[in-house]
Short mmCIF file of C-alpha atoms (C1' of nucleotides) in Angstrom, two decimals:
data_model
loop_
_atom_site.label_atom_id
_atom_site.label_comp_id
_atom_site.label_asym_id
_atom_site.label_seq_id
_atom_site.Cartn_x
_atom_site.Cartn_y
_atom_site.Cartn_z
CA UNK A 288 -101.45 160.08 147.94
CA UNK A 289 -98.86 162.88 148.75
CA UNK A 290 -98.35 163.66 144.96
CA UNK A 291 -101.61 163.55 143.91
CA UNK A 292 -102.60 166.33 146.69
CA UNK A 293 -99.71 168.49 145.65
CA UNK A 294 -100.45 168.33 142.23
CA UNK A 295 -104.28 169.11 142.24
CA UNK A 296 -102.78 172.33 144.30
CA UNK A 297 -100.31 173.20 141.83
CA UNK A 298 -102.83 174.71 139.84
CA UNK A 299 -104.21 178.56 140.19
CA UNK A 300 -107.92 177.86 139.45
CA UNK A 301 -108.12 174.65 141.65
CA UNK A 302 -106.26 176.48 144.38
CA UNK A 303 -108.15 179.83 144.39
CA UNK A 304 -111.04 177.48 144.75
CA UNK A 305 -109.64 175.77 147.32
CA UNK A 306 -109.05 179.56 148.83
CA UNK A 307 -112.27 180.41 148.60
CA UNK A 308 -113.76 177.30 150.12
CA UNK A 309 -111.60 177.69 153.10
CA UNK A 310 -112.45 181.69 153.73
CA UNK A 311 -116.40 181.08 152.73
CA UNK A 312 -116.78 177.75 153.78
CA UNK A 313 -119.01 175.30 151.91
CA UNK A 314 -120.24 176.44 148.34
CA UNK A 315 -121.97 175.16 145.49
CA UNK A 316 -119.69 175.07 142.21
CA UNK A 317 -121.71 178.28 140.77
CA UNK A 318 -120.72 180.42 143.27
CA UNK A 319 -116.72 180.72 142.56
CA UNK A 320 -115.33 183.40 140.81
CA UNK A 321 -113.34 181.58 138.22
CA UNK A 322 -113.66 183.06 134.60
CA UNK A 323 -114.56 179.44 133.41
CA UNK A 324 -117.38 177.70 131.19
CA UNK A 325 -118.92 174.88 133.55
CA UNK A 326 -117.53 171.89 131.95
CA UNK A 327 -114.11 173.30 132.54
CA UNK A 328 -115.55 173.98 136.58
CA UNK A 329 -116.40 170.51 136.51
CA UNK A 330 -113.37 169.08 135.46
CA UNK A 331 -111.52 170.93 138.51
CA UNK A 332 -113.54 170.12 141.10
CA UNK A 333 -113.18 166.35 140.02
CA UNK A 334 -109.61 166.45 140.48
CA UNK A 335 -110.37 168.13 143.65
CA UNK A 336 -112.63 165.68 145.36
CA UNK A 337 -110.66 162.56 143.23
CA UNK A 338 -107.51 163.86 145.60
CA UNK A 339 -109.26 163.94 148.66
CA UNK A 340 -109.32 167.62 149.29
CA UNK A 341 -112.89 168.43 148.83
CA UNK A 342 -115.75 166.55 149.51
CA UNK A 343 -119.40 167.04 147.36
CA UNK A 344 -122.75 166.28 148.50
CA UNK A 345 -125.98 167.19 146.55
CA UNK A 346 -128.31 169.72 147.66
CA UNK A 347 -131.29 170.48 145.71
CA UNK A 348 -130.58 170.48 142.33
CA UNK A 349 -126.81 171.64 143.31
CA UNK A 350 -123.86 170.55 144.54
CA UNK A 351 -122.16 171.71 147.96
CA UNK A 352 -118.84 171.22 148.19
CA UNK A 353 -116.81 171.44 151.56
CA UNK A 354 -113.15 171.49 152.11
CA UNK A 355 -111.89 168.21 154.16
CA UNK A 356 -109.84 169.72 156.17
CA UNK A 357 -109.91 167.07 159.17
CA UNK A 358 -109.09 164.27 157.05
CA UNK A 359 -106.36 166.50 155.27
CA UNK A 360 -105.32 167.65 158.64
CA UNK A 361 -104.87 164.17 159.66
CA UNK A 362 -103.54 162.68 157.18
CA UNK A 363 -100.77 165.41 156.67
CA UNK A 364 -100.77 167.99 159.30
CA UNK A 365 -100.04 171.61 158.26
CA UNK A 366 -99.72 170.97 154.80
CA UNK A 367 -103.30 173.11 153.76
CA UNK A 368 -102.31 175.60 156.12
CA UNK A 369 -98.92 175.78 155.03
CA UNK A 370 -100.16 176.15 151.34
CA UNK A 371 -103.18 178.53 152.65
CA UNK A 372 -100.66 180.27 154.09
CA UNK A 373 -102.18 180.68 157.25
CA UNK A 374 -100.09 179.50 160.40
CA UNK A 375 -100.29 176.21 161.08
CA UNK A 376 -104.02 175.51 163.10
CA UNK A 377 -103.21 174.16 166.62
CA UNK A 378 -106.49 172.25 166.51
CA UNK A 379 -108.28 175.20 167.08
CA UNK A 380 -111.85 175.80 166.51
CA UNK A 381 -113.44 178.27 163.95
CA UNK A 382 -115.94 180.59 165.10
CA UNK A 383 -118.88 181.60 162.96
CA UNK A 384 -118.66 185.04 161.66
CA UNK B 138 -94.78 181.18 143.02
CA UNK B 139 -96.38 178.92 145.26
CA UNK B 140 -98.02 176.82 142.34
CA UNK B 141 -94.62 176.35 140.62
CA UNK B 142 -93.18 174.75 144.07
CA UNK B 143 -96.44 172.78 144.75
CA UNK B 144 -96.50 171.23 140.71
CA UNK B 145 -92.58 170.84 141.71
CA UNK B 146 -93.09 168.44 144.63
CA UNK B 147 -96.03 166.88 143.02
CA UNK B 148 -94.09 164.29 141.02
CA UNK B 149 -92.97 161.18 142.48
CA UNK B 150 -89.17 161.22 141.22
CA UNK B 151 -88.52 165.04 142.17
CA UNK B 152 -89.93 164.28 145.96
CA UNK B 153 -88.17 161.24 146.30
CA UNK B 154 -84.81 163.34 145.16
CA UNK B 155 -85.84 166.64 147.85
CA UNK B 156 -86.33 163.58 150.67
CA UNK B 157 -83.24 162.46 149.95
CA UNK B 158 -81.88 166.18 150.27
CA UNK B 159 -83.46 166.85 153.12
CA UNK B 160 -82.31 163.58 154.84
CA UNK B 161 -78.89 163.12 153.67
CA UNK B 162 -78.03 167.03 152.92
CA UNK B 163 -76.46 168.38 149.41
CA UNK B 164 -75.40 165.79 147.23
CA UNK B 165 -74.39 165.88 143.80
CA UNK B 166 -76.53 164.78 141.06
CA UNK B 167 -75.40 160.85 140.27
CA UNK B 168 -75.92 159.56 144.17
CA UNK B 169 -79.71 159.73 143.64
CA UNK B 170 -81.26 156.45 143.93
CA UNK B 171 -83.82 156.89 140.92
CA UNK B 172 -83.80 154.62 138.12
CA UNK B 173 -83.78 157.42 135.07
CA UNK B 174 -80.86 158.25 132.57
CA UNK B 175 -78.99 161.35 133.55
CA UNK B 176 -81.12 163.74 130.60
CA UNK B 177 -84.41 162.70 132.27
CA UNK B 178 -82.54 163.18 136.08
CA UNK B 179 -81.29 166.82 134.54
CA UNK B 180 -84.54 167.80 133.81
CA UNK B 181 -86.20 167.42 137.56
CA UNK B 182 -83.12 169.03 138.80
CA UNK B 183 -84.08 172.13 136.38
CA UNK B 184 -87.54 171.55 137.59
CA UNK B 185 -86.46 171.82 141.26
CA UNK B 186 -83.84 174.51 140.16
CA UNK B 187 -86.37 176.95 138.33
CA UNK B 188 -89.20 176.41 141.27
CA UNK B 189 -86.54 177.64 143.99
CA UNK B 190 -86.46 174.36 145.53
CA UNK B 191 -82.96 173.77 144.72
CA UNK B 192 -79.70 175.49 144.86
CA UNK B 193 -76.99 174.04 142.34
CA UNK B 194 -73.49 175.11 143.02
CA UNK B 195 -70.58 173.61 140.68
CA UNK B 196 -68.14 171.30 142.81
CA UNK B 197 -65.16 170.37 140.70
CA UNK B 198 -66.53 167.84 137.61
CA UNK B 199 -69.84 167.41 139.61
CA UNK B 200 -72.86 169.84 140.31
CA UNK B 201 -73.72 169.95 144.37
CA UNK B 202 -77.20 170.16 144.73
CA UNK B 203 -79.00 171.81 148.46
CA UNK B 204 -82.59 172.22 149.55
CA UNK B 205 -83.12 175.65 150.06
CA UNK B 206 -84.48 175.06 152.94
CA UNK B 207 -84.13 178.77 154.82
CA UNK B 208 -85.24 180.49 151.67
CA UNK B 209 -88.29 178.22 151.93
CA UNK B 210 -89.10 178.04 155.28
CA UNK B 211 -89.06 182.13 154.87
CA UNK B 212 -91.91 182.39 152.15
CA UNK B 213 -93.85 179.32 152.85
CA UNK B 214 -93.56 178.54 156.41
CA UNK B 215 -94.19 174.55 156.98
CA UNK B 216 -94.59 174.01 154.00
CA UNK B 217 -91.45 171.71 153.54
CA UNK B 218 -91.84 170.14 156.95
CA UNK B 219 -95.90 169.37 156.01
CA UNK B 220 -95.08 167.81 152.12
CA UNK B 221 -91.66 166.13 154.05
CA UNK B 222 -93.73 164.76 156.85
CA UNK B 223 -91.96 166.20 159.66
CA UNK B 224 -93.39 167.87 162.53
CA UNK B 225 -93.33 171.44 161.37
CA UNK B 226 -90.14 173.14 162.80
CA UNK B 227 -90.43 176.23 165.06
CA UNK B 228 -87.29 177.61 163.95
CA UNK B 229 -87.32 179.01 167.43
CA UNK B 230 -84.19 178.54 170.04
CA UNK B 231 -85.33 176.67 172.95
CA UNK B 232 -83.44 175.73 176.30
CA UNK B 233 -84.92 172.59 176.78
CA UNK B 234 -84.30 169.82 173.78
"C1'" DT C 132 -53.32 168.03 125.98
"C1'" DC C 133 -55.67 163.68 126.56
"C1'" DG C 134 -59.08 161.06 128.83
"C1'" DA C 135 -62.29 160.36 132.34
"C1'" DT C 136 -66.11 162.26 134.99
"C1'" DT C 137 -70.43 164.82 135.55
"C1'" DG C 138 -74.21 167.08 133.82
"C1'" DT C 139 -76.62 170.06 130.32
"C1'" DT C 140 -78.86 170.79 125.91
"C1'" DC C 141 -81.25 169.40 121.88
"C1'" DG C 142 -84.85 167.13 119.43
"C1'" DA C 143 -88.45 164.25 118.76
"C1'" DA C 144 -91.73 160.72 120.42
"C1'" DT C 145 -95.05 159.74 123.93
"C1'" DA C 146 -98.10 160.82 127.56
"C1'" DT C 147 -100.90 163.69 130.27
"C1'" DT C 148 -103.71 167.92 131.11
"C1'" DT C 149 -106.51 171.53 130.10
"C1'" DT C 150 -110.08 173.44 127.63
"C1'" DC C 151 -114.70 173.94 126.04
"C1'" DG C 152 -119.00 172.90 123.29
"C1'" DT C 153 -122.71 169.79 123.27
"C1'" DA C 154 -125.44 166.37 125.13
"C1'" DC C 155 -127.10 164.17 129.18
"C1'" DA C 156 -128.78 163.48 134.24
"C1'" DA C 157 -130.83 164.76 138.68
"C1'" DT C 158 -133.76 167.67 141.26
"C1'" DA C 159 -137.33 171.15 142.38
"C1'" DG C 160 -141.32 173.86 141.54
"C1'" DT C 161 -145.53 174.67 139.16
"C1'" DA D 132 -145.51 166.35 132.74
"C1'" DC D 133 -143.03 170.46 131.65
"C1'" DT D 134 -139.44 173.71 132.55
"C1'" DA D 135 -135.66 175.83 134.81
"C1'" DT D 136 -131.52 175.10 137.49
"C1'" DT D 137 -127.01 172.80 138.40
"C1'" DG D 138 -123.54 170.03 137.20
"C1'" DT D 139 -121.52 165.82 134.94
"C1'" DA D 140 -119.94 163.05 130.84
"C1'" DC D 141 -118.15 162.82 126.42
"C1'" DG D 142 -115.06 163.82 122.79
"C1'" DA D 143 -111.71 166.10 120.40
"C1'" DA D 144 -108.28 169.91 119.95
"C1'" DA D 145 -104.61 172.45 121.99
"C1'" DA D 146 -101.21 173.06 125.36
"C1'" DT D 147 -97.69 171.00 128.57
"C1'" DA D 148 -94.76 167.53 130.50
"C1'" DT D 149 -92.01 163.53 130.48
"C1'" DT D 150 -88.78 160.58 128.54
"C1'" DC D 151 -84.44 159.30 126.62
"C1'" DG D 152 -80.59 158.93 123.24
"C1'" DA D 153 -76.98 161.52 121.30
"C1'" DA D 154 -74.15 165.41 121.07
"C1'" DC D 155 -72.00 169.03 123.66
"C1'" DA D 156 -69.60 171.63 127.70
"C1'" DA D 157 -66.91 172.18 131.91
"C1'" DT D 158 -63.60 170.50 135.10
"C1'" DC D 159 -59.84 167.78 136.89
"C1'" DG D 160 -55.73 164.81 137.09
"C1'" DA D 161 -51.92 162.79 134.89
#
DNA sequence: TCGATTGTTCGAATATTTTCGTACAATAGT
DNA sequence: ACTATTGTACGAAAATATTCGAACAATCGA
């Protein structure tokens, strides 16, 4: 849902996370510099991946979790660029750094 | 601030009144179909108001409400057209239609 | 000025979110 | 099996938002 989106973005740690996932790429919750006790972490990234924008898979005894920017993108085009504010991604390709 | 705008739009009531902006241009507070008594209506107008959504100019008895949509469109390119749906504009002149 | 129209402001109840400590769960390595 | 590493789940307190009735303010027309 629309609202649901918007509002897990309307906050600064979830969307400096969000930031940070989309200039790093895939990350495992310890990595992300957010002056926050885990359980606080934890709570974030659940309303993350509970709106659809990120997506968590285990890895070792972590967690990775990845941006999902093609179902975003298809589901409502231009709106993470838009809030990224990058221009809007013409389908284009990222290369690795 | 871009959080203020997103938390804005992430309510159900205050996007339903900003779709009804952007579709049927500035209307004054009473024409919006939402089924809320004018205090709780006030208070998403402020909401809209204080995120820069909304402009509010006094019309006689009645308060005209606009979508800011050029002040917008300036700081957070797409970022209307993406939450409103629309394919994002160019706000480029064009010969052809 | 009176009365009708249109919204805002206030205040208090309700609901939702955020926060964070503590306990718990899953995995990996030794 | 034991231990360290990563996060989640729970629970309760604090902070914010939403809701709505009632009172107030601004404007207009007669």
């Amino acid at each position: 849902m629309l609202t649901q989106i918007l509002y897990a973005l309307s906050d600064e740690v979830r969307l400096s996370i969000v930031r940070q996932l989309d200039e790093d790429g895939p990350a495992t919750c310890g990595v992300f510099e957010v002056d926050r006790p885990k359980s606080s972490l934890s709570h974030h990234f659940r309303v993350l991946r509970e709106s659809g924008i990120v997506a968590t898979t285990r890895q070792g005894t972590a967690l990775l979790n990845a941006l999902r920017r093609k179902d975003l993108d298809a589901r409502f085009p231009n709106l993470l660029d838009a809030v990224l504010e990058r221009p809007a991604s013409t389908a284009r390709k990222r290369m690795r750094t």
